Amino acid sequence: MERTSGGARTHCPYCALQCAMTLTEPASRAPGEPLLEVAGRDFPTNRGGLCKKGWTSAVVLDAPGRVTVPLVKQPDGSFAEASWDEALDLVVDRVRAAQAAGGADAVGVFGGGGLTNEKAYQLGKFARTALRTSRIDYNGRFCMSSAAAAANRAFGLDRGLPFPVTDLDAARTVLLLGSNPADTMPPFLGHLEGARAAGGLIVVDPRRSSTARLTADGVGIHLAAAPGTDLALLLGLAHLVIAEGLVDRAYVDARTSGFEALRRSVAEWWPERTAAVTGVPADRLREVVRRLAEGDAYILTGRGVEQHADGTDTAQAAINLALLLGLPGTAGSGYGTMTGQGNGQGGREHGQKADQLPGYRSIADPAARAHVAAVWGVDPDSIPGPGVPAVQLLESAGAPGGVSCLFVHGSNPVISAPNAGAVRAAFARLDTLVVCDFLLGDTAALADVVLPIAQWAEEDGTMTNLEGRVLRRRRALEPPGQARSELWILAELARRLGSAAQFDTDPETVFGELGRASAGGKADYSGIDYRMLDGDEPVHWPFPAGGTSTPRPFAERFGHPDGLAKFVPVKRRQNPETPSRPDELWLVTGRLLEHYQSGAQTRQVPELMDARPRLVATMHPTTASARGLAEGDTAVFANHRASISAPIALDAGIRPDTVFLPFHFPGGDSANLLTSDAVDPTSSMPEFKSAVVTVAKA
Ligand SMILES: Nc1nc2c(c(=O)[nH]1)N[C@H]1C(S)=C(S)[C@@H](COP(=O)(O)OP(=O)(O)OC[C@H]3O[C@@H](n4cnc5c(=O)[nH]c(N)nc54)[C@H](O)[C@@H]3O)O[C@H]1N2
Ligand SMILES: Nc1nc2c(c(=O)[nH]1)N[C@H]1C(S)=C(S)[C@@H](COP(=O)(O)OP(=O)(O)OC[C@H]3O[C@@H](n4cnc5c(=O)[nH]c(N)nc54)[C@H](O)[C@@H]3O)O[C@H]1N2
Ligand code: SF4
Ligand SMILES: [Mo]
């Protein structure tokens, strides 16, 4: 592999904390050692620290699963190497055939929240102008869509954390709902240390997660509410804030609308009722409310409360609680959601979502269409309307009226999508699956054409982290073999498809175009350029041309035209799936420190695999013994979708009515064979966090 000179100041390829690192070429390298040395770099989010995944990230650069040549599936199911011309021409032929038979929408695109801003932008533009399809959505639908929908309703703007993470350092109380940063963003714990030391770390999680363990010995509070009862919990907390006279009246009068309707909507959630539904004692609820009302408090949500069929309303209830207490937009306090993927924030702003155009604009808005069409140099009427959200898009694969040809850029849905067995079956029905990836992962293995790309350390671009900070990803190495940049692939395909729009391949040029397309939109990047990002000053969007960085967008006003935040009353609903027989348990899924998402990348790293080689289920000792199970025994987890087996680990910190499975493992170890594809009616986010299973000894 050819290498350029070392010392690139870049950021980790994985999560939204976007820890800063420096990549250097080792002076000498023993066989088997990574191509680059990784060093943590001082930066506000990570202060020089990295987690295990970050430290080992360079191992993936030349991992055995790397693809470096275009691959085309043969009739016998094997892959043959192809030239770029052969592979791209084949893709174009397949697109034309699919659209000739089924119309423009017969071709779909599934994107990812790990793509740089430039690639996410180009992918959305590619779908609308080169493919002319409305059928584009992405894995952020699985991740951020409920929190985003709630924030848009309340604040008129969706920026995950509307403040820099360093603001949390001075917090005295932090209420973390369904978020486990001790495993999912370890360096972030540094920002919670002040609250923890003050006894104000409050964690809501049905299991004693690594984060909940930080509250041991009475230095904080762990509420092990029953899975899927967070909405009731939050309604109950809001009731108590009002009942105990803890509402910040001055704030509510000056900065919000809709208080009266909210007050009525929580009237019936008196503490004893809330306790009965959630399993959290009423005196604990009172203690939480008192702490939150003492000031210097933050409320943060994670996937544990959002990945439910009522996830939007649950996030909304968390915002309502925060508004009652006067937290959002107040110095020293706040509300936010913990964005997950590396570019989970930017990925939801630049147009890979079914209903969106760049700048977080609505694709149904005629003015937005006209603005973006002018930047793209196309007729506004040629831009398709809204498509369908992720679960529906994946389910439509190979179905009548659905997509017969699908592009996947930056996701591994046969492992990470809900009810993954059905997704795999749907993909088998596709005429053509095109996967653009740097690894031959689980989804790529099913592809008809695999297009090999550069990975993180081999490309330039920008990412937007969990605090809305725009960062530079920098290239430290040439891509291996024939791997090409994704921008080049999109440009080549667009040209061959006769796209009316022009596609640049240089990230900086694309960033300039993205800025123009976003100008005047909610996520306005038009004032940002690469030179600025190379400096030391933090850059947070919105940043309009001629304007400045916005670290705290709600400091003076919220995003609605009247500048006020809206209380949006919400109601508790029954979960689509709830244990109803004594032998049924809640299945909760989530993450391990060592693995990232579908595991496509981290399963390539021997050190991480040695630590977590396969699926292990966690359950309470009583639950296990009632089924004749002991530590290490293999149990069978079953529901009407699938049945999988896994060894068990006993943990007295998990609720006895709940079992936990990580979703990082492939094949028969895939937790998503059991999860439900029921979705939230507002955000279309699937219900990853509550399915029903029975458990028996194998
Ligand atoms: N190591 C690692 N880090 C990651 C990732 C990864 O895959 N691995 N992925 C990144 C991404 S994309 C994301 S989105 C973030 C996710 O980060 P988190 O939201 O922290 O991760 P999860 O483990 O999915 O869920 C958090 C917690 O929710 C709890 N939970 C489950 N059901 C419920 C419920 O009904 N109510 C409540 N209150 N809690 C519940 C789980 O027990 C779990 O401890 O992590 C990012 N960082
Ligand atoms: N049961 C259960 N399932 C879940 C969740 C859960 O909590 N429980 N969480 C959900 C959440 S929050 C998320 S975010 C999803 C994530 O799950 P996925 O969408 O599957 O995400 P990854 O595993 O990160 O897959 C990324 C793939 O894209 C490739 N890739 C990385 N960077 C790039 C790039 O720049 N370009 C291209 N073309 N490819 C790239 C990687 O090699 C890998 O193959 O999983 C969801 N699934
Ligand atoms: S916390 Fe996230 S960004 Fe930081 S090193 Fe770990 S995976 Fe990378
Ligand atoms: Mo995510």
PDB file of C-alpha atoms in Angstrom, residues 248-479:
ATOM      1  CA  ASP A 248     -40.038  27.822  36.631  1.00  0.00           C
ATOM      2  CA  ARG A 249     -42.918  30.237  36.044  1.00  0.00           C
ATOM      3  CA  ALA A 250     -40.835  33.140  34.773  1.00  0.00           C
ATOM      4  CA  TYR A 251     -39.225  30.900  32.137  1.00  0.00           C
ATOM      5  CA  VAL A 252     -42.513  29.246  31.168  1.00  0.00           C
ATOM      6  CA  ASP A 253     -44.137  32.668  30.703  1.00  0.00           C
ATOM      7  CA  ALA A 254     -41.258  34.211  28.781  1.00  0.00           C
ATOM      8  CA  ARG A 255     -40.005  31.332  26.636  1.00  0.00           C
ATOM      9  CA  THR A 256     -42.762  28.756  26.065  1.00  0.00           C
ATOM     10  CA  SER A 257     -46.296  28.317  24.788  1.00  0.00           C
ATOM     11  CA  GLY A 258     -48.906  25.700  25.609  1.00  0.00           C
ATOM     12  CA  PHE A 259     -48.393  25.303  29.363  1.00  0.00           C
ATOM     13  CA  GLU A 260     -52.102  25.019  30.263  1.00  0.00           C
ATOM     14  CA  ALA A 261     -52.722  22.082  27.935  1.00  0.00           C
ATOM     15  CA  LEU A 262     -49.593  20.392  29.246  1.00  0.00           C
ATOM     16  CA  ARG A 263     -50.706  20.877  32.831  1.00  0.00           C
ATOM     17  CA  ARG A 264     -54.032  19.217  32.119  1.00  0.00           C
ATOM     18  CA  SER A 265     -52.378  16.342  30.250  1.00  0.00           C
ATOM     19  CA  VAL A 266     -50.247  15.247  33.202  1.00  0.00           C
ATOM     20  CA  ALA A 267     -52.920  15.762  35.865  1.00  0.00           C
ATOM     21  CA  GLU A 268     -53.800  12.068  35.983  1.00  0.00           C
ATOM     22  CA  TRP A 269     -50.194  10.912  36.508  1.00  0.00           C
ATOM     23  CA  TRP A 270     -50.111  11.145  40.284  1.00  0.00           C
ATOM     24  CA  PRO A 271     -47.062   9.501  41.881  1.00  0.00           C
ATOM     25  CA  GLU A 272     -48.686   6.277  43.060  1.00  0.00           C
ATOM     26  CA  ARG A 273     -50.115   5.576  39.627  1.00  0.00           C
ATOM     27  CA  THR A 274     -46.752   6.318  38.007  1.00  0.00           C
ATOM     28  CA  ALA A 275     -45.065   4.042  40.522  1.00  0.00           C
ATOM     29  CA  ALA A 276     -47.495   1.222  39.743  1.00  0.00           C
ATOM     30  CA  VAL A 277     -46.855   1.470  35.990  1.00  0.00           C
ATOM     31  CA  THR A 278     -43.077   1.962  36.075  1.00  0.00           C
ATOM     32  CA  GLY A 279     -42.072   0.070  39.186  1.00  0.00           C
ATOM     33  CA  VAL A 280     -40.235   3.158  40.484  1.00  0.00           C
ATOM     34  CA  PRO A 281     -41.310   4.020  44.077  1.00  0.00           C
ATOM     35  CA  ALA A 282     -43.063   7.367  44.550  1.00  0.00           C
ATOM     36  CA  ASP A 283     -40.479   8.699  47.011  1.00  0.00           C
ATOM     37  CA  ARG A 284     -37.771   8.099  44.390  1.00  0.00           C
ATOM     38  CA  LEU A 285     -39.794  10.134  41.909  1.00  0.00           C
ATOM     39  CA  ARG A 286     -40.007  12.990  44.417  1.00  0.00           C
ATOM     40  CA  GLU A 287     -36.280  12.841  45.060  1.00  0.00           C
ATOM     41  CA  VAL A 288     -35.530  13.063  41.321  1.00  0.00           C
ATOM     42  CA  VAL A 289     -37.811  16.041  40.844  1.00  0.00           C
ATOM     43  CA  ARG A 290     -36.315  17.887  43.826  1.00  0.00           C
ATOM     44  CA  ARG A 291     -32.802  17.402  42.512  1.00  0.00           C
ATOM     45  CA  LEU A 292     -33.717  18.526  39.015  1.00  0.00           C
ATOM     46  CA  ALA A 293     -35.335  21.679  40.406  1.00  0.00           C
ATOM     47  CA  GLU A 294     -32.197  22.680  42.299  1.00  0.00           C
ATOM     48  CA  GLY A 295     -30.662  24.164  39.130  1.00  0.00           C
ATOM     49  CA  ASP A 296     -27.566  23.420  37.037  1.00  0.00           C
ATOM     50  CA  ALA A 297     -29.482  20.422  35.685  1.00  0.00           C
ATOM     51  CA  TYR A 298     -29.532  18.635  32.338  1.00  0.00           C
ATOM     52  CA  ILE A 299     -31.850  16.017  30.875  1.00  0.00           C
ATOM     53  CA  LEU A 300     -30.358  13.756  28.193  1.00  0.00           C
ATOM     54  CA  THR A 301     -32.011  10.950  26.255  1.00  0.00           C
ATOM     55  CA  GLY A 302     -30.518   7.949  24.428  1.00  0.00           C
ATOM     56  CA  ARG A 303     -31.738   5.063  22.329  1.00  0.00           C
ATOM     57  CA  GLY A 304     -33.150   3.196  25.334  1.00  0.00           C
ATOM     58  CA  VAL A 305     -36.125   5.554  25.486  1.00  0.00           C
ATOM     59  CA  GLU A 306     -36.312   6.539  21.824  1.00  0.00           C
ATOM     60  CA  GLN A 307     -36.267   3.159  20.050  1.00  0.00           C
ATOM     61  CA  HIS A 308     -39.877   2.345  20.852  1.00  0.00           C
ATOM     62  CA  ALA A 309     -43.169   2.652  19.027  1.00  0.00           C
ATOM     63  CA  ASP A 310     -43.823   5.602  21.368  1.00  0.00           C
ATOM     64  CA  GLY A 311     -40.271   6.965  21.129  1.00  0.00           C
ATOM     65  CA  THR A 312     -41.201  10.394  19.750  1.00  0.00           C
ATOM     66  CA  ASP A 313     -43.758  10.967  22.478  1.00  0.00           C
ATOM     67  CA  THR A 314     -41.303   9.771  25.110  1.00  0.00           C
ATOM     68  CA  ALA A 315     -38.657  12.205  23.896  1.00  0.00           C
ATOM     69  CA  GLN A 316     -41.415  14.844  23.840  1.00  0.00           C
ATOM     70  CA  ALA A 317     -42.311  14.087  27.459  1.00  0.00           C
ATOM     71  CA  ALA A 318     -38.642  14.514  28.388  1.00  0.00           C
ATOM     72  CA  ILE A 319     -38.631  17.905  26.662  1.00  0.00           C
ATOM     73  CA  ASN A 320     -41.872  18.920  28.387  1.00  0.00           C
ATOM     74  CA  LEU A 321     -40.290  18.074  31.743  1.00  0.00           C
ATOM     75  CA  ALA A 322     -37.193  20.066  30.846  1.00  0.00           C
ATOM     76  CA  LEU A 323     -39.324  23.062  29.805  1.00  0.00           C
ATOM     77  CA  LEU A 324     -41.294  23.014  33.067  1.00  0.00           C
ATOM     78  CA  LEU A 325     -37.988  23.234  34.905  1.00  0.00           C
ATOM     79  CA  GLY A 326     -36.695  25.997  32.630  1.00  0.00           C
ATOM     80  CA  LEU A 327     -33.704  24.029  31.394  1.00  0.00           C
ATOM     81  CA  PRO A 328     -33.510  24.352  27.560  1.00  0.00           C
ATOM     82  CA  GLY A 329     -31.649  27.405  26.366  1.00  0.00           C
ATOM     83  CA  THR A 330     -30.700  28.472  29.917  1.00  0.00           C
ATOM     84  CA  ALA A 331     -27.028  28.984  30.779  1.00  0.00           C
ATOM     85  CA  GLY A 332     -25.777  26.132  32.969  1.00  0.00           C
ATOM     86  CA  SER A 333     -28.781  23.889  32.206  1.00  0.00           C
ATOM     87  CA  GLY A 334     -30.164  22.109  29.189  1.00  0.00           C
ATOM     88  CA  TYR A 335     -31.923  19.313  27.353  1.00  0.00           C
ATOM     89  CA  GLY A 336     -30.399  17.192  24.608  1.00  0.00           C
ATOM     90  CA  THR A 337     -30.308  13.836  22.901  1.00  0.00           C
ATOM     91  CA  MET A 338     -27.108  11.845  22.488  1.00  0.00           C
ATOM     92  CA  THR A 339     -26.554  11.468  18.753  1.00  0.00           C
ATOM     93  CA  GLY A 340     -25.015   8.072  17.984  1.00  0.00           C
ATOM     94  CA  GLN A 341     -23.210   7.602  14.696  1.00  0.00           C
ATOM     95  CA  GLY A 342     -20.055   9.431  13.701  1.00  0.00           C
ATOM     96  CA  ASN A 343     -21.993  11.807  11.500  1.00  0.00           C
ATOM     97  CA  GLY A 344     -25.411  11.048  12.934  1.00  0.00           C
ATOM     98  CA  GLN A 345     -26.057  14.794  13.176  1.00  0.00           C
ATOM     99  CA  GLY A 346     -24.768  15.885   9.745  1.00  0.00           C
ATOM    100  CA  GLY A 347     -26.226  12.733   8.214  1.00  0.00           C
ATOM    101  CA  ARG A 348     -29.695  13.971   9.082  1.00  0.00           C
ATOM    102  CA  GLU A 349     -29.278  17.423   7.595  1.00  0.00           C
ATOM    103  CA  HIS A 350     -28.087  17.069   4.033  1.00  0.00           C
ATOM    104  CA  GLY A 351     -30.826  15.165   2.277  1.00  0.00           C
ATOM    105  CA  GLN A 352     -30.535  11.385   2.622  1.00  0.00           C
ATOM    106  CA  LYS A 353     -33.801  11.264   4.558  1.00  0.00           C
ATOM    107  CA  ALA A 354     -36.908  10.432   2.529  1.00  0.00           C
ATOM    108  CA  ASP A 355     -38.638  13.745   3.224  1.00  0.00           C
ATOM    109  CA  GLN A 356     -35.663  16.067   3.194  1.00  0.00           C
ATOM    110  CA  LEU A 357     -33.539  18.306   1.048  1.00  0.00           C
ATOM    111  CA  PRO A 358     -30.154  19.759   2.132  1.00  0.00           C
ATOM    112  CA  GLY A 359     -30.096  22.300   4.944  1.00  0.00           C
ATOM    113  CA  TYR A 360     -32.707  20.275   6.865  1.00  0.00           C
ATOM    114  CA  ARG A 361     -35.319  21.488   4.377  1.00  0.00           C
ATOM    115  CA  SER A 362     -38.596  19.789   3.608  1.00  0.00           C
ATOM    116  CA  ILE A 363     -38.785  18.161   0.178  1.00  0.00           C
ATOM    117  CA  ALA A 364     -42.488  19.068   0.075  1.00  0.00           C
ATOM    118  CA  ASP A 365     -41.801  22.818   0.415  1.00  0.00           C
ATOM    119  CA  PRO A 366     -41.924  24.544  -3.017  1.00  0.00           C
ATOM    120  CA  ALA A 367     -39.482  27.294  -1.939  1.00  0.00           C
ATOM    121  CA  ALA A 368     -36.979  24.704  -0.655  1.00  0.00           C
ATOM    122  CA  ARG A 369     -37.273  22.730  -3.893  1.00  0.00           C
ATOM    123  CA  ALA A 370     -36.700  25.840  -5.978  1.00  0.00           C
ATOM    124  CA  HIS A 371     -33.637  26.847  -3.935  1.00  0.00           C
ATOM    125  CA  VAL A 372     -32.000  23.424  -4.086  1.00  0.00           C
ATOM    126  CA  ALA A 373     -32.910  22.902  -7.746  1.00  0.00           C
ATOM    127  CA  ALA A 374     -31.107  26.142  -8.591  1.00  0.00           C
ATOM    128  CA  VAL A 375     -27.950  24.936  -6.815  1.00  0.00           C
ATOM    129  CA  TRP A 376     -28.186  21.573  -8.585  1.00  0.00           C
ATOM    130  CA  GLY A 377     -28.927  23.182 -11.942  1.00  0.00           C
ATOM    131  CA  VAL A 378     -32.108  21.164 -12.483  1.00  0.00           C
ATOM    132  CA  ASP A 379     -35.790  21.905 -12.946  1.00  0.00           C
ATOM    133  CA  PRO A 380     -37.555  21.977  -9.536  1.00  0.00           C
ATOM    134  CA  ASP A 381     -40.310  19.784 -10.966  1.00  0.00           C
ATOM    135  CA  SER A 382     -37.759  17.088 -11.740  1.00  0.00           C
ATOM    136  CA  ILE A 383     -37.028  16.586  -8.031  1.00  0.00           C
ATOM    137  CA  PRO A 384     -39.210  13.740  -6.761  1.00  0.00           C
ATOM    138  CA  GLY A 385     -41.475  14.163  -3.719  1.00  0.00           C
ATOM    139  CA  PRO A 386     -41.125  12.458  -0.334  1.00  0.00           C
ATOM    140  CA  GLY A 387     -40.199   8.773  -0.339  1.00  0.00           C
ATOM    141  CA  VAL A 388     -40.814   6.158   2.337  1.00  0.00           C
ATOM    142  CA  PRO A 389     -39.020   5.645   5.667  1.00  0.00           C
ATOM    143  CA  ALA A 390     -36.344   2.996   6.225  1.00  0.00           C
ATOM    144  CA  VAL A 391     -38.351   0.028   7.490  1.00  0.00           C
ATOM    145  CA  GLN A 392     -40.906   0.421   4.716  1.00  0.00           C
ATOM    146  CA  LEU A 393     -38.159   0.886   2.123  1.00  0.00           C
ATOM    147  CA  LEU A 394     -36.358  -2.292   3.209  1.00  0.00           C
ATOM    148  CA  GLU A 395     -39.613  -4.263   3.394  1.00  0.00           C
ATOM    149  CA  SER A 396     -40.497  -3.131  -0.122  1.00  0.00           C
ATOM    150  CA  ALA A 397     -37.335  -4.742  -1.510  1.00  0.00           C
ATOM    151  CA  GLY A 398     -38.329  -7.193  -4.196  1.00  0.00           C
ATOM    152  CA  ALA A 399     -42.044  -6.787  -3.402  1.00  0.00           C
ATOM    153  CA  PRO A 400     -44.661  -5.788  -6.000  1.00  0.00           C
ATOM    154  CA  GLY A 401     -44.584  -2.000  -6.343  1.00  0.00           C
ATOM    155  CA  GLY A 402     -41.427  -1.852  -4.255  1.00  0.00           C
ATOM    156  CA  VAL A 403     -37.779  -1.413  -5.208  1.00  0.00           C
ATOM    157  CA  SER A 404     -36.203  -4.096  -7.365  1.00  0.00           C
ATOM    158  CA  CYS A 405     -32.749  -2.508  -7.331  1.00  0.00           C
ATOM    159  CA  LEU A 406     -31.223  -1.157  -4.120  1.00  0.00           C
ATOM    160  CA  PHE A 407     -28.016   0.768  -3.390  1.00  0.00           C
ATOM    161  CA  VAL A 408     -26.596   0.496   0.146  1.00  0.00           C
ATOM    162  CA  HIS A 409     -24.085   3.117   1.278  1.00  0.00           C
ATOM    163  CA  GLY A 410     -22.904   2.878   4.872  1.00  0.00           C
ATOM    164  CA  SER A 411     -25.176   0.385   6.598  1.00  0.00           C
ATOM    165  CA  ASN A 412     -25.376  -3.347   7.230  1.00  0.00           C
ATOM    166  CA  PRO A 413     -29.135  -3.798   7.453  1.00  0.00           C
ATOM    167  CA  VAL A 414     -29.232  -7.599   7.349  1.00  0.00           C
ATOM    168  CA  ILE A 415     -27.784  -7.402  10.886  1.00  0.00           C
ATOM    169  CA  SER A 416     -28.958  -4.025  12.174  1.00  0.00           C
ATOM    170  CA  ALA A 417     -32.518  -3.660  10.858  1.00  0.00           C
ATOM    171  CA  PRO A 418     -35.426  -4.863  12.986  1.00  0.00           C
ATOM    172  CA  ASN A 419     -36.865  -8.266  12.140  1.00  0.00           C
ATOM    173  CA  ALA A 420     -33.642  -8.877  10.223  1.00  0.00           C
ATOM    174  CA  GLY A 421     -34.709 -12.294   8.953  1.00  0.00           C
ATOM    175  CA  ALA A 422     -37.429 -10.636   6.894  1.00  0.00           C
ATOM    176  CA  VAL A 423     -34.927  -8.081   5.553  1.00  0.00           C
ATOM    177  CA  ARG A 424     -32.579 -10.844   4.436  1.00  0.00           C
ATOM    178  CA  ALA A 425     -35.479 -12.598   2.701  1.00  0.00           C
ATOM    179  CA  ALA A 426     -36.501  -9.333   1.028  1.00  0.00           C
ATOM    180  CA  PHE A 427     -32.954  -8.730  -0.215  1.00  0.00           C
ATOM    181  CA  ALA A 428     -32.907 -12.199  -1.757  1.00  0.00           C
ATOM    182  CA  ARG A 429     -35.916 -11.160  -3.859  1.00  0.00           C
ATOM    183  CA  LEU A 430     -34.163  -8.072  -5.275  1.00  0.00           C
ATOM    184  CA  ASP A 431     -33.089  -8.145  -8.910  1.00  0.00           C
ATOM    185  CA  THR A 432     -30.017  -6.096  -8.018  1.00  0.00           C
ATOM    186  CA  LEU A 433     -28.294  -5.200  -4.763  1.00  0.00           C
ATOM    187  CA  VAL A 434     -25.391  -2.759  -5.069  1.00  0.00           C
ATOM    188  CA  VAL A 435     -23.274  -2.305  -1.933  1.00  0.00           C
ATOM    189  CA  CYS A 436     -20.674   0.396  -1.654  1.00  0.00           C
ATOM    190  CA  ASP A 437     -18.363  -0.492   1.241  1.00  0.00           C
ATOM    191  CA  PHE A 438     -14.727  -0.953   2.199  1.00  0.00           C
ATOM    192  CA  LEU A 439     -15.495  -4.320   3.820  1.00  0.00           C
ATOM    193  CA  LEU A 440     -17.133  -7.417   2.461  1.00  0.00           C
ATOM    194  CA  GLY A 441     -19.643  -7.440   5.325  1.00  0.00           C
ATOM    195  CA  ASP A 442     -22.847  -9.373   5.897  1.00  0.00           C
ATOM    196  CA  THR A 443     -24.952  -7.242   3.518  1.00  0.00           C
ATOM    197  CA  ALA A 444     -22.182  -6.870   0.925  1.00  0.00           C
ATOM    198  CA  ALA A 445     -21.913 -10.663   0.780  1.00  0.00           C
ATOM    199  CA  LEU A 446     -25.470 -10.719  -0.630  1.00  0.00           C
ATOM    200  CA  ALA A 447     -24.758  -8.034  -3.230  1.00  0.00           C
ATOM    201  CA  ASP A 448     -24.728  -8.415  -6.998  1.00  0.00           C
ATOM    202  CA  VAL A 449     -22.101  -5.699  -7.251  1.00  0.00           C
ATOM    203  CA  VAL A 450     -19.712  -4.530  -4.527  1.00  0.00           C
ATOM    204  CA  LEU A 451     -18.039  -1.165  -5.131  1.00  0.00           C
ATOM    205  CA  PRO A 452     -14.877  -0.815  -2.989  1.00  0.00           C
ATOM    206  CA  ILE A 453     -14.268   2.549  -1.361  1.00  0.00           C
ATOM    207  CA  ALA A 454     -11.684   4.422   0.661  1.00  0.00           C
ATOM    208  CA  GLN A 455     -12.193   4.384   4.401  1.00  0.00           C
ATOM    209  CA  TRP A 456     -11.890   7.039   7.047  1.00  0.00           C
ATOM    210  CA  ALA A 457      -8.131   7.440   7.211  1.00  0.00           C
ATOM    211  CA  GLU A 458      -7.953   7.491   3.421  1.00  0.00           C
ATOM    212  CA  GLU A 459     -10.367  10.342   2.765  1.00  0.00           C
ATOM    213  CA  ASP A 460     -10.942  14.032   3.375  1.00  0.00           C
ATOM    214  CA  GLY A 461     -14.239  15.470   4.419  1.00  0.00           C
ATOM    215  CA  THR A 462     -16.263  16.852   7.288  1.00  0.00           C
ATOM    216  CA  MET A 463     -18.330  15.320  10.063  1.00  0.00           C
ATOM    217  CA  THR A 464     -20.786  17.008  12.433  1.00  0.00           C
ATOM    218  CA  ASN A 465     -20.572  15.611  15.947  1.00  0.00           C
ATOM    219  CA  LEU A 466     -23.141  15.235  18.727  1.00  0.00           C
ATOM    220  CA  GLU A 467     -22.827  18.918  19.723  1.00  0.00           C
ATOM    221  CA  GLY A 468     -23.393  20.214  16.178  1.00  0.00           C
ATOM    222  CA  ARG A 469     -19.665  20.913  15.786  1.00  0.00           C
ATOM    223  CA  VAL A 470     -18.343  20.585  12.248  1.00  0.00           C
ATOM    224  CA  LEU A 471     -14.975  18.778  12.108  1.00  0.00           C
ATOM    225  CA  ARG A 472     -12.366  17.930   9.529  1.00  0.00           C
ATOM    226  CA  ARG A 473     -11.674  14.315   8.657  1.00  0.00           C
ATOM    227  CA  ARG A 474      -8.203  14.156   7.111  1.00  0.00           C
ATOM    228  CA  ARG A 475      -6.545  11.714   4.837  1.00  0.00           C
ATOM    229  CA  ALA A 476      -3.398   9.990   6.153  1.00  0.00           C
ATOM    230  CA  LEU A 477      -3.039   7.223   3.599  1.00  0.00           C
ATOM    231  CA  GLU A 478      -3.780   6.378  -0.030  1.00  0.00           C
ATOM    232  CA  PRO A 479      -6.655   3.916  -0.486  1.00  0.00           C
TER     233      PRO A 479
END
